[in-house]
Each structure stands twice: as structure tokens, then as C-alpha cells.
Amino acid sequence: MSMCVGKSAIAMVLLVTTSVTQARTDVLGQVDYELTAYAEDATYGPDAGLKNSVALRGEVYQDWDDGYQSITFKPFYRWDENDEERTHGDIRELIWHKVGLGYELKAGIGKVFWGVTESAHLVDIINQTDLVESIDGEQKLGQPMIQLLLERDWGNLDLFVLPYQRERTLPGQDGRLSGGLAYDDTQYESDQEQSHVAVAGRYYTYIDQLEYAFSVFHGTSREPVLGVSQLSGNVVPYYPLINQLGLEVQYLDEGWAWKLESIYRDGMPEYSIEQFGQRLAVLQTPSGLQVADDEAYWSSVAGFEYTQVGVFDSRIDLGWVAEHLYDSRQAKASLSAFEHDVLLGTRWSFNDAEESTLLVGMLYDYEYQDYGLSLEGSTRLDNRLSVDVEARVFAPSSQNPQFGLRDDDFIEITLQYYF
């Protein structure tokens, strides 16, 4: 009897030891120091000069059950010396993940990315944009969600229940890239406001070098319609209920990558209310909120990226990017839409130990005949330190809705320390 107990105890110890050995815990941290230089005073807002900001990022990962279950926690906080709206914190991820036979299940706060093109990600609608973090819209807020992924022979199917909508972060009047705008309280089409439950799904698969995906979304829009209040003169963000169908296609052929993103969306109010010499979609009046009738529309991004491997007999890969952006609303499109634009860019991958990259692009609007320039580069200085460089030049015409950004050209250097 005592021998059996002894064997059981040994087996228990081995089992616990094995489980502990197979479990994995990772804790990572990152501090960013950001220095941004503006050469000119903003048209509406702060003066030229240097602007400082610091961000803290963390990641805690714990798995168990032989790695079939895990929890990931990614907190984020930024302090900005000029813009109190940019001083903010967020939980980027706090999510439980289970891997089963032919399926994966996630629950919590997560991040999901959809899209294949470079200049815009029209189909990417699960997470809200953290606009005060980056003007290109690629930084996202954490999204409460339940996600079920089914893996089958006929492809992969992602299903989402999204119980809460996040408001888009917007720069304050004291911040650059704000256009000097001040905002009133947010308005929603749904009586449930942010608690309206959205649903979404995405099917994706491939045939040889052809990858494609279809997606659907129903719920509160992530993109606000910006109206005006007659009472305060401030901007009124309005979030309508929308339906969106999305298509992604990517065909890979040696060095070529042909790409397409397109959406069909209904529920967005059209810009048809005449006020202050402008066409508005939303107007706050003393008698209440006026919202224009909605108008269905479609938009697309299509183009290619061609990569030359080992140019100049070196390890450098050189990519060429060309994309066309279209929005069927044309002049009635929202401020953030690209309704008739062309992107031309080049991407350098140096394939060195420092993982250095450089991306340079020009976005040309052939209707307004204006343009914007961008440069993004990064490299490692050592195992714990890296540096990013970003620069933007805005040259909008007086007809362009983004004319208020004409004096906001900047260059930004970010030092990143990992621990």
C-alpha cells in the first residue's frame, strides 16, 4: 500500500513538474521617447517647435494546458506635453485563447487586422483607430470581442461578436494635426450607443498563388461622421449603424504582388445639408440633431508591389509600390476618404543584422492636383535599443477638405528601449 502511494506521489510530482515545465511565461516591456519637430506654426493651433512625448508598452503572456490555452495582456500609456487628448491609456489586448481540434476560440479585448494594400485598409473594421497615435490610421484601440476561428478544408472562417464600440481618439485643439477643431459630445444612431452589439465574419482561403477573403460587418461604424453644432460651433462626431461587405484579393507571382481591397457600405449619411456655405451630413440645432439620409457607396484600393531581390549585387531588396484609390461618393466623401488618389512608393529592406527598413511614398490627388509625402524608416542600435524616423509633408489645395493641415509638416524621431 505504501509503495502504491509512493508511486502515485511520484507520478503526481512528475505530472506537476511536466505541466510547469511545459507552461510558458513571458514578460516584456518597452519605453518610447518621441521627439517631433514642426517647422511652421499651425494654421489653427500651437506654434512651431519641438514636441516631446513618452509611451510605455508592456506584454505579459502565460500559457498552460500544453500550450493549448493562453492569456495575453498588453497595456499601453502615452504622455504628451502639448495635447491632453493624446495623453491616454488603453488595454491593447487582454484575451484568453484556446486552441482546439479544428477551431480556435478567443474572448476578451483583442486586436484583429484585415487587409492587403499599403495606402489604405478599407476592410479593416474590427478595431477602432487610435488616431492620436498615428495619422495613417494603423494604430488601433483594443476591442472587446468573442472570436471563433474554424479551420476547414474549404478555408478558414472567422466569426465575431463585438459587444462594445470604442470612440475614435481625436487630437485636441492644443495638439498638432488637429486643424484647430473642438468637439462636442459624441452622438449615436443606436439608442444603445456604445453598447450596441456588432457582429462580423470573414472567410479566407487560397488557390495556388491566389489569396482572397470575403468579410461582412453589421453594427456601429468605426468611422465617425463629423457634423457641426449651431449652438457651440464645435464639431459633432456621429456614429451611424452600418452594413459593410468587404473583398480582399492578393496574387503572388515571383516578385509581383497584385492587390485589391474593396468595400460596399450602407448606412452612412450623405453630405447634403446646406449650412455655413458647406455641405454637412450632421447638424446640431436648438431643436435637435439633424442627420441626412444615408447613401450606399463603394470604394476600392488596387495596385501592385514589385520587389527586386539583391539590387546592386547586395543584400538589399527594393520594392516598388503603385496603388489607385477610389470612392464612389467623390466630392461627398468623408474627410478621411481617398476618393481619387494615386500612391507611388518605394520600400527598402536592407536585410542587415539591424533589420533596417525604409518606406518612401507620395499620395497624389489627381482631381485637386495636390499631394502628400511620407517617409518611414527604422533600425536597431543594439539588442535593447532601436530608432524609428517618420516625416510627413502636406500640400493640400484650397479645395481639399484637409486644407487645414497645410502647415503641419513634421519630422519625428522615436527611440525605443526594450526590457
Tab-separated table of C-alpha atoms in Angstrom:
chain	number	residue	atom	x	y	z
A	1	MET	CA	0.000	0.000	0.000
A	2	SER	CA	2.684	2.384	0.947
A	3	MET	CA	4.563	1.521	-2.275
A	4	CYS	CA	1.415	2.368	-4.317
A	5	VAL	CA	1.050	5.689	-2.510
A	6	GLY	CA	4.708	6.378	-3.149
A	7	LYS	CA	4.350	5.661	-6.871
A	8	SER	CA	1.236	7.834	-7.053
A	9	ALA	CA	3.030	10.655	-5.291
A	10	ILE	CA	5.968	10.349	-7.677
A	11	ALA	CA	3.567	10.320	-10.648
A	12	MET	CA	1.815	13.421	-9.289
A	13	VAL	CA	5.138	15.196	-8.854
A	14	LEU	CA	6.191	14.237	-12.391
A	15	LEU	CA	2.813	15.396	-13.753
A	16	VAL	CA	3.008	18.746	-11.986
A	17	THR	CA	6.656	19.130	-12.933
A	18	THR	CA	5.833	18.350	-16.573
A	19	SER	CA	2.947	20.821	-16.560
A	20	VAL	CA	5.100	23.530	-15.004
A	21	THR	CA	7.898	22.778	-17.431
A	22	GLN	CA	5.556	22.994	-20.428
A	23	ALA	CA	3.861	26.211	-19.286
A	24	ARG	CA	5.459	29.379	-20.617
A	25	THR	CA	5.524	32.850	-19.113
A	26	ASP	CA	6.874	35.882	-20.956
A	27	VAL	CA	7.064	39.419	-19.591
A	28	LEU	CA	8.253	42.184	-21.895
A	29	GLY	CA	8.366	45.970	-21.630
A	30	GLN	CA	9.094	48.925	-23.901
A	31	VAL	CA	9.661	52.646	-23.353
A	32	ASP	CA	9.376	55.056	-26.293
A	33	TYR	CA	10.715	58.603	-26.297
A	34	GLU	CA	9.263	60.599	-29.178
A	35	LEU	CA	10.565	63.973	-30.408
A	36	THR	CA	8.574	65.745	-33.115
A	37	ALA	CA	9.706	68.895	-34.911
A	38	TYR	CA	7.323	71.310	-36.673
A	39	ALA	CA	8.878	73.996	-38.833
A	40	GLU	CA	5.805	76.235	-39.031
A	41	ASP	CA	3.075	77.455	-36.703
A	42	ALA	CA	-0.166	75.550	-37.177
A	43	THR	CA	-2.843	77.356	-39.183
A	44	TYR	CA	-5.200	76.793	-36.245
A	45	GLY	CA	-3.376	75.780	-33.080
A	46	PRO	CA	0.049	75.632	-31.439
A	47	ASP	CA	3.318	77.195	-32.524
A	48	ALA	CA	6.265	75.610	-34.311
A	49	GLY	CA	8.997	73.892	-32.355
A	50	LEU	CA	9.899	70.606	-30.693
A	51	LYS	CA	7.222	68.463	-29.016
A	52	ASN	CA	8.049	65.696	-26.508
A	53	SER	CA	6.145	62.558	-25.709
A	54	VAL	CA	6.777	59.294	-23.826
A	55	ALA	CA	4.958	55.973	-24.178
A	56	LEU	CA	5.042	52.774	-22.098
A	57	ARG	CA	4.093	49.398	-23.538
A	58	GLY	CA	4.011	46.039	-21.850
A	59	GLU	CA	3.230	42.440	-22.670
A	60	VAL	CA	2.548	39.532	-20.310
A	61	TYR	CA	1.952	36.096	-21.824
A	62	GLN	CA	1.054	32.946	-19.912
A	63	ASP	CA	0.093	29.602	-21.414
A	64	TRP	CA	-0.919	26.247	-19.925
A	65	ASP	CA	-2.637	23.033	-20.967
A	66	ASP	CA	0.422	22.104	-23.063
A	67	GLY	CA	0.149	25.452	-24.811
A	68	TYR	CA	-3.444	24.922	-25.925
A	69	GLN	CA	-4.664	27.764	-23.708
A	70	SER	CA	-3.096	31.148	-23.017
A	71	ILE	CA	-3.733	34.679	-21.796
A	72	THR	CA	-2.088	37.759	-23.306
A	73	PHE	CA	-2.089	41.181	-21.640
A	74	LYS	CA	-0.788	44.288	-23.483
A	75	PRO	CA	-1.252	47.614	-21.622
A	76	PHE	CA	-0.346	50.961	-23.198
A	77	TYR	CA	0.039	54.505	-21.885
A	78	ARG	CA	1.227	57.756	-23.517
A	79	TRP	CA	2.085	61.148	-22.001
A	80	ASP	CA	2.177	64.126	-24.376
A	81	GLU	CA	3.424	67.531	-23.237
A	82	ASN	CA	1.123	69.561	-25.510
A	83	ASP	CA	-2.047	67.643	-26.279
A	84	GLU	CA	-4.046	66.389	-23.290
A	85	GLU	CA	-6.225	64.353	-25.662
A	86	ARG	CA	-3.094	62.477	-26.759
A	87	THR	CA	-2.194	61.717	-23.153
A	88	HIS	CA	-4.138	58.493	-22.810
A	89	GLY	CA	-4.001	54.851	-21.819
A	90	ASP	CA	-5.501	51.732	-23.307
A	91	ILE	CA	-5.581	47.967	-22.933
A	92	ARG	CA	-4.476	46.868	-26.375
A	93	GLU	CA	-5.044	43.196	-25.513
A	94	LEU	CA	-6.319	41.193	-22.548
A	95	ILE	CA	-7.501	37.997	-24.134
A	96	TRP	CA	-7.901	34.307	-23.411
A	97	HIS	CA	-7.056	31.994	-26.319
A	98	LYS	CA	-7.929	28.311	-26.643
A	99	VAL	CA	-6.788	26.066	-29.497
A	100	GLY	CA	-8.987	23.032	-30.159
A	101	LEU	CA	-9.276	20.410	-32.862
A	102	GLY	CA	-10.185	22.391	-35.979
A	103	TYR	CA	-11.081	25.568	-34.124
A	104	GLU	CA	-9.703	28.428	-32.035
A	105	LEU	CA	-11.668	30.485	-29.507
A	106	LYS	CA	-10.742	33.897	-28.109
A	107	ALA	CA	-12.561	36.053	-25.530
A	108	GLY	CA	-11.585	39.393	-24.038
A	109	ILE	CA	-10.030	42.526	-25.518
A	110	GLY	CA	-8.188	41.830	-28.747
A	111	LYS	CA	-6.777	43.211	-31.976
A	112	VAL	CA	-7.511	41.934	-35.454
A	113	PHE	CA	-6.118	43.168	-38.750
A	114	TRP	CA	-7.730	42.702	-42.158
A	115	GLY	CA	-6.267	43.979	-45.417
A	116	VAL	CA	-3.557	43.575	-48.057
A	117	THR	CA	-2.885	47.024	-49.553
A	118	GLU	CA	-0.385	49.687	-48.485
A	119	SER	CA	-2.115	53.067	-48.771
A	120	ALA	CA	-5.423	52.278	-47.027
A	121	HIS	CA	-7.099	49.379	-45.249
A	122	LEU	CA	-10.727	49.770	-46.247
A	123	VAL	CA	-11.872	46.366	-44.997
A	124	ASP	CA	-10.184	46.664	-41.579
A	125	ILE	CA	-13.180	47.397	-39.336
A	126	ILE	CA	-12.998	45.292	-36.169
A	127	ASN	CA	-10.819	47.660	-34.087
A	128	GLN	CA	-11.235	51.409	-33.649
A	129	THR	CA	-8.459	53.687	-34.927
A	130	ASP	CA	-6.259	55.351	-32.299
A	131	LEU	CA	-5.880	58.488	-34.407
A	132	VAL	CA	-3.840	60.499	-31.907
A	133	GLU	CA	-1.142	57.807	-32.120
A	134	SER	CA	-0.652	57.905	-35.868
A	135	ILE	CA	-2.199	59.829	-38.734
A	136	ASP	CA	-2.013	56.805	-41.054
A	137	GLY	CA	-4.699	55.009	-39.028
A	138	GLU	CA	-2.601	51.893	-38.415
A	139	GLN	CA	-2.588	52.197	-34.609
A	140	LYS	CA	-5.703	50.593	-33.084
A	141	LEU	CA	-7.543	50.557	-29.752
A	142	GLY	CA	-8.286	47.251	-28.052
A	143	GLN	CA	-11.714	45.846	-28.955
A	144	PRO	CA	-13.914	43.726	-26.645
A	145	MET	CA	-14.753	40.578	-28.603
A	146	ILE	CA	-15.565	36.914	-28.775
A	147	GLN	CA	-13.838	35.343	-31.785
A	148	LEU	CA	-14.336	31.832	-33.158
A	149	LEU	CA	-11.985	30.611	-35.898
A	150	LEU	CA	-12.961	27.475	-37.814
A	151	GLU	CA	-10.267	25.770	-39.892
A	152	ARG	CA	-11.682	23.521	-42.605
A	153	ASP	CA	-10.596	22.025	-45.939
A	154	TRP	CA	-12.725	24.614	-47.740
A	155	GLY	CA	-10.981	27.535	-45.975
A	156	ASN	CA	-10.936	29.474	-42.717
A	157	LEU	CA	-13.954	31.216	-41.215
A	158	ASP	CA	-13.639	33.892	-38.514
A	159	LEU	CA	-16.814	34.825	-36.606
A	160	PHE	CA	-17.011	37.779	-34.206
A	161	VAL	CA	-19.382	39.125	-31.574
A	162	LEU	CA	-18.383	42.676	-30.623
A	163	PRO	CA	-20.328	43.790	-27.521
A	164	TYR	CA	-18.933	47.331	-27.201
A	165	GLN	CA	-17.899	50.123	-29.581
A	166	ARG	CA	-14.866	52.317	-28.896
A	167	GLU	CA	-14.870	56.013	-29.818
A	168	ARG	CA	-12.112	57.165	-32.140
A	169	THR	CA	-9.442	59.237	-30.387
A	170	LEU	CA	-9.174	62.737	-31.854
A	171	PRO	CA	-6.462	65.374	-31.311
A	172	GLY	CA	-7.260	68.303	-29.034
A	173	GLN	CA	-7.157	71.968	-30.007
A	174	ASP	CA	-3.736	72.281	-28.350
A	175	GLY	CA	-2.301	69.459	-30.433
A	176	ARG	CA	-0.857	69.472	-33.921
A	177	LEU	CA	-2.734	67.804	-36.809
A	178	SER	CA	-5.990	68.925	-35.189
A	179	GLY	CA	-6.978	71.642	-37.649
A	180	GLY	CA	-7.898	73.696	-34.575
A	181	LEU	CA	-11.127	71.731	-34.176
A	182	ALA	CA	-13.018	71.409	-30.901
A	183	TYR	CA	-15.531	68.605	-30.348
A	184	ASP	CA	-18.911	68.347	-28.635
A	185	ASP	CA	-20.302	65.169	-27.087
A	186	THR	CA	-20.487	62.154	-29.380
A	187	GLN	CA	-23.861	61.191	-30.864
A	188	TYR	CA	-25.023	57.705	-31.901
A	189	GLU	CA	-27.751	56.407	-34.170
A	190	SER	CA	-28.352	53.462	-31.844
A	191	ASP	CA	-30.201	54.139	-28.594
A	192	GLN	CA	-27.785	51.680	-27.005
A	193	GLU	CA	-24.896	53.937	-28.069
A	194	GLN	CA	-21.563	52.153	-27.440
A	195	SER	CA	-23.286	49.074	-26.001
A	196	HIS	CA	-24.897	48.130	-29.318
A	197	VAL	CA	-23.683	44.624	-30.173
A	198	ALA	CA	-21.998	44.298	-33.568
A	199	VAL	CA	-21.361	41.073	-35.475
A	200	ALA	CA	-18.805	40.311	-38.164
A	201	GLY	CA	-17.398	37.437	-40.178
A	202	ARG	CA	-14.558	36.783	-42.615
A	203	TYR	CA	-13.924	33.841	-44.904
A	204	TYR	CA	-10.449	33.472	-46.378
A	205	THR	CA	-8.598	30.858	-48.365
A	206	TYR	CA	-6.228	30.479	-51.304
A	207	ILE	CA	-5.812	28.722	-54.632
A	208	ASP	CA	-2.121	28.308	-55.512
A	209	GLN	CA	-0.727	31.888	-55.501
A	210	LEU	CA	-4.176	33.499	-55.273
A	211	GLU	CA	-5.317	34.520	-51.776
A	212	TYR	CA	-8.764	36.012	-51.246
A	213	ALA	CA	-11.195	36.886	-48.467
A	214	PHE	CA	-14.807	37.992	-48.083
A	215	SER	CA	-15.995	39.820	-44.988
A	216	VAL	CA	-19.225	41.200	-43.567
A	217	PHE	CA	-19.940	43.604	-40.701
A	218	HIS	CA	-23.125	44.916	-39.086
A	219	GLY	CA	-23.017	47.384	-36.232
A	220	THR	CA	-21.934	50.865	-35.238
A	221	SER	CA	-19.450	52.407	-37.658
A	222	ARG	CA	-15.855	52.784	-36.532
A	223	GLU	CA	-15.561	55.919	-38.678
A	224	PRO	CA	-17.448	58.920	-37.246
A	225	VAL	CA	-19.347	61.323	-39.467
A	226	LEU	CA	-18.268	64.842	-38.477
A	227	GLY	CA	-21.083	67.385	-38.220
A	228	VAL	CA	-21.376	70.894	-36.773
A	229	SER	CA	-23.303	72.366	-33.843
A	230	GLN	CA	-25.188	75.617	-34.402
A	231	LEU	CA	-25.090	76.133	-30.627
A	232	SER	CA	-21.343	75.918	-29.998
A	233	GLY	CA	-19.787	75.995	-33.450
A	234	ASN	CA	-17.900	72.834	-32.487
A	235	VAL	CA	-17.634	69.572	-34.388
A	236	VAL	CA	-20.174	66.847	-33.526
A	237	PRO	CA	-18.924	63.269	-34.012
A	238	TYR	CA	-21.786	60.979	-35.077
A	239	TYR	CA	-21.610	57.189	-35.328
A	240	PRO	CA	-24.300	55.606	-37.552
A	241	LEU	CA	-25.317	51.959	-37.805
A	242	ILE	CA	-23.874	50.466	-40.976
A	243	ASN	CA	-23.611	47.296	-43.029
A	244	GLN	CA	-20.349	46.581	-44.828
A	245	LEU	CA	-19.272	43.934	-47.324
A	246	GLY	CA	-15.541	43.560	-47.950
A	247	LEU	CA	-13.312	41.874	-50.529
A	248	GLU	CA	-9.555	41.245	-50.373
A	249	VAL	CA	-7.518	39.703	-53.190
A	250	GLN	CA	-3.783	39.157	-53.450
A	251	TYR	CA	-1.999	37.316	-56.271
A	252	LEU	CA	1.677	36.479	-55.806
A	253	ASP	CA	3.835	35.744	-58.856
A	254	GLU	CA	7.596	35.650	-58.301
A	255	GLY	CA	8.480	39.254	-57.369
A	256	TRP	CA	4.994	40.609	-58.092
A	257	ALA	CA	2.183	41.051	-55.567
A	258	TRP	CA	-1.095	42.228	-57.140
A	259	LYS	CA	-3.519	43.563	-54.524
A	260	LEU	CA	-7.144	44.675	-54.226
A	261	GLU	CA	-9.338	45.811	-51.354
A	262	SER	CA	-12.923	46.944	-51.882
A	263	ILE	CA	-15.945	47.626	-49.684
A	264	TYR	CA	-19.655	48.247	-50.194
A	265	ARG	CA	-21.161	50.134	-47.273
A	266	ASP	CA	-24.617	51.481	-46.497
A	267	GLY	CA	-25.932	53.459	-43.542
A	268	MET	CA	-23.520	56.410	-43.755
A	269	PRO	CA	-25.352	59.798	-44.009
A	270	GLU	CA	-24.610	61.680	-47.218
A	271	TYR	CA	-23.304	65.254	-47.143
A	272	SER	CA	-26.487	67.010	-48.267
A	273	ILE	CA	-27.368	69.528	-45.504
A	274	GLU	CA	-26.520	73.064	-46.658
A	275	GLN	CA	-25.164	75.144	-43.759
A	276	PHE	CA	-22.440	77.754	-43.288
A	277	GLY	CA	-21.750	77.561	-47.050
A	278	GLN	CA	-20.826	73.893	-46.635
A	279	ARG	CA	-22.469	70.539	-47.213
A	280	LEU	CA	-22.897	68.665	-43.938
A	281	ALA	CA	-24.131	65.194	-43.015
A	282	VAL	CA	-24.999	66.083	-39.409
A	283	LEU	CA	-26.193	69.384	-37.896
A	284	GLN	CA	-26.901	70.038	-34.228
A	285	THR	CA	-29.667	72.670	-33.975
A	286	PRO	CA	-31.511	74.172	-30.983
A	287	SER	CA	-34.412	71.851	-31.800
A	288	GLY	CA	-32.306	68.694	-32.027
A	289	LEU	CA	-29.939	66.680	-34.190
A	290	GLN	CA	-30.472	66.671	-37.946
A	291	VAL	CA	-28.994	63.708	-39.798
A	292	ALA	CA	-29.016	63.471	-43.593
A	293	ASP	CA	-30.405	60.406	-45.373
A	294	ASP	CA	-27.891	57.637	-45.796
A	295	GLU	CA	-26.403	56.748	-49.172
A	296	ALA	CA	-24.782	53.448	-50.085
A	297	TYR	CA	-21.356	53.687	-51.694
A	298	TRP	CA	-18.337	51.612	-52.607
A	299	SER	CA	-14.643	52.313	-52.523
A	300	SER	CA	-11.521	50.445	-53.535
A	301	VAL	CA	-7.737	50.314	-53.470
A	302	ALA	CA	-5.993	48.385	-56.246
A	303	GLY	CA	-2.368	48.116	-57.303
A	304	PHE	CA	0.828	46.140	-57.078
A	305	GLU	CA	4.164	45.827	-55.328
A	306	TYR	CA	7.169	44.548	-57.270
A	307	THR	CA	10.272	43.501	-55.331
A	308	GLN	CA	13.791	43.333	-56.768
A	309	VAL	CA	15.855	40.957	-54.641
A	310	GLY	CA	19.545	41.770	-54.066
A	311	VAL	CA	19.784	45.005	-56.059
A	312	PHE	CA	23.251	46.282	-56.935
A	313	ASP	CA	24.668	42.795	-56.075
A	314	SER	CA	23.877	43.479	-52.408
A	315	ARG	CA	21.574	42.042	-49.732
A	316	ILE	CA	19.141	44.909	-50.256
A	317	ASP	CA	15.632	44.183	-51.510
A	318	LEU	CA	13.972	47.079	-53.327
A	319	GLY	CA	10.195	47.225	-53.673
A	320	TRP	CA	8.076	49.434	-55.945
A	321	VAL	CA	4.507	50.225	-54.894
A	322	ALA	CA	1.722	51.712	-57.026
A	323	GLU	CA	-1.945	51.868	-55.962
A	324	HIS	CA	-5.113	53.666	-57.067
A	325	LEU	CA	-7.754	54.741	-54.541
A	326	TYR	CA	-11.378	55.446	-55.434
A	327	ASP	CA	-14.570	56.376	-53.569
A	328	SER	CA	-17.901	56.476	-55.426
A	329	ARG	CA	-19.079	59.413	-53.283
A	330	GLN	CA	-16.394	61.628	-54.825
A	331	ALA	CA	-16.866	65.203	-53.503
A	332	LYS	CA	-19.411	63.917	-50.933
A	333	ALA	CA	-16.851	61.594	-49.339
A	334	SER	CA	-15.820	61.970	-45.716
A	335	LEU	CA	-12.756	63.970	-44.668
A	336	SER	CA	-10.638	60.839	-44.245
A	337	ALA	CA	-11.582	59.218	-47.547
A	338	PHE	CA	-9.317	58.990	-50.588
A	339	GLU	CA	-11.763	59.474	-53.410
A	340	HIS	CA	-9.427	59.973	-56.417
A	341	ASP	CA	-5.803	59.411	-55.443
A	342	VAL	CA	-2.694	57.538	-56.577
A	343	LEU	CA	0.078	56.207	-54.328
A	344	LEU	CA	3.617	55.814	-55.671
A	345	GLY	CA	6.198	54.448	-53.256
A	346	THR	CA	9.372	52.508	-52.744
A	347	ARG	CA	10.275	50.107	-49.928
A	348	TRP	CA	13.880	49.274	-48.978
A	349	SER	CA	14.689	46.179	-46.902
A	350	PHE	CA	18.393	46.164	-46.100
A	351	ASN	CA	18.420	42.588	-44.704
A	352	ASP	CA	21.119	43.521	-42.201
A	353	ALA	CA	21.544	42.476	-38.577
A	354	GLU	CA	19.819	45.711	-37.516
A	355	GLU	CA	16.670	44.851	-39.557
A	356	SER	CA	16.785	48.272	-41.234
A	357	THR	CA	13.863	49.314	-43.449
A	358	LEU	CA	12.812	52.455	-45.328
A	359	LEU	CA	9.484	53.315	-46.974
A	360	VAL	CA	9.004	56.481	-49.032
A	361	GLY	CA	5.721	57.398	-50.692
A	362	MET	CA	3.770	60.133	-52.455
A	363	LEU	CA	-0.028	60.279	-52.457
A	364	TYR	CA	-1.252	62.357	-55.391
A	365	ASP	CA	-4.855	63.595	-55.724
A	366	TYR	CA	-5.445	63.992	-59.462
A	367	GLU	CA	-8.737	65.905	-59.018
A	368	TYR	CA	-7.483	68.524	-56.547
A	369	GLN	CA	-3.967	68.271	-58.052
A	370	ASP	CA	-2.261	68.225	-54.671
A	371	TYR	CA	-0.123	65.708	-52.844
A	372	GLY	CA	1.320	64.443	-49.583
A	373	LEU	CA	4.762	62.926	-48.970
A	374	SER	CA	5.704	60.377	-46.336
A	375	LEU	CA	8.892	58.694	-45.112
A	376	GLU	CA	9.125	55.887	-42.557
A	377	GLY	CA	12.363	54.182	-41.518
A	378	SER	CA	13.602	52.003	-38.669
A	379	THR	CA	16.785	50.278	-37.500
A	380	ARG	CA	18.192	48.653	-34.355
A	381	LEU	CA	21.009	50.380	-32.485
A	382	ASP	CA	21.688	47.372	-30.226
A	383	ASN	CA	19.756	44.457	-28.710
A	384	ARG	CA	17.660	46.750	-26.482
A	385	LEU	CA	17.504	49.990	-28.447
A	386	SER	CA	16.025	50.904	-31.821
A	387	VAL	CA	15.105	54.118	-33.609
A	388	ASP	CA	12.197	54.995	-35.900
A	389	VAL	CA	12.034	58.037	-38.167
A	390	GLU	CA	8.846	59.410	-39.711
A	391	ALA	CA	8.318	62.537	-41.808
A	392	ARG	CA	5.217	63.986	-43.466
A	393	VAL	CA	4.711	66.830	-45.930
A	394	PHE	CA	1.181	68.113	-46.575
A	395	ALA	CA	0.473	70.127	-49.716
A	396	PRO	CA	-3.356	70.194	-49.984
A	397	SER	CA	-5.111	72.516	-52.394
A	398	SER	CA	-7.641	75.027	-51.074
A	399	GLN	CA	-10.499	72.716	-52.272
A	400	ASN	CA	-9.156	69.748	-50.326
A	401	PRO	CA	-11.048	69.069	-47.026
A	402	GLN	CA	-7.614	68.561	-45.413
A	403	PHE	CA	-6.522	72.126	-46.243
A	404	GLY	CA	-6.293	72.886	-42.510
A	405	LEU	CA	-3.226	70.611	-42.261
A	406	ARG	CA	-1.168	72.620	-44.777
A	407	ASP	CA	1.255	73.930	-42.099
A	408	ASP	CA	1.599	70.673	-40.146
A	409	ASP	CA	4.646	69.215	-41.923
A	410	PHE	CA	6.779	67.363	-39.376
A	411	ILE	CA	9.706	65.064	-38.770
A	412	GLU	CA	9.582	62.657	-35.835
A	413	ILE	CA	12.282	60.540	-34.184
A	414	THR	CA	11.336	57.777	-31.736
A	415	LEU	CA	13.857	55.953	-29.549
A	416	GLN	CA	12.577	52.582	-28.330
A	417	TYR	CA	14.112	50.772	-25.336
A	418	TYR	CA	13.149	47.132	-24.694
A	419	PHE	CA	13.410	45.428	-21.311
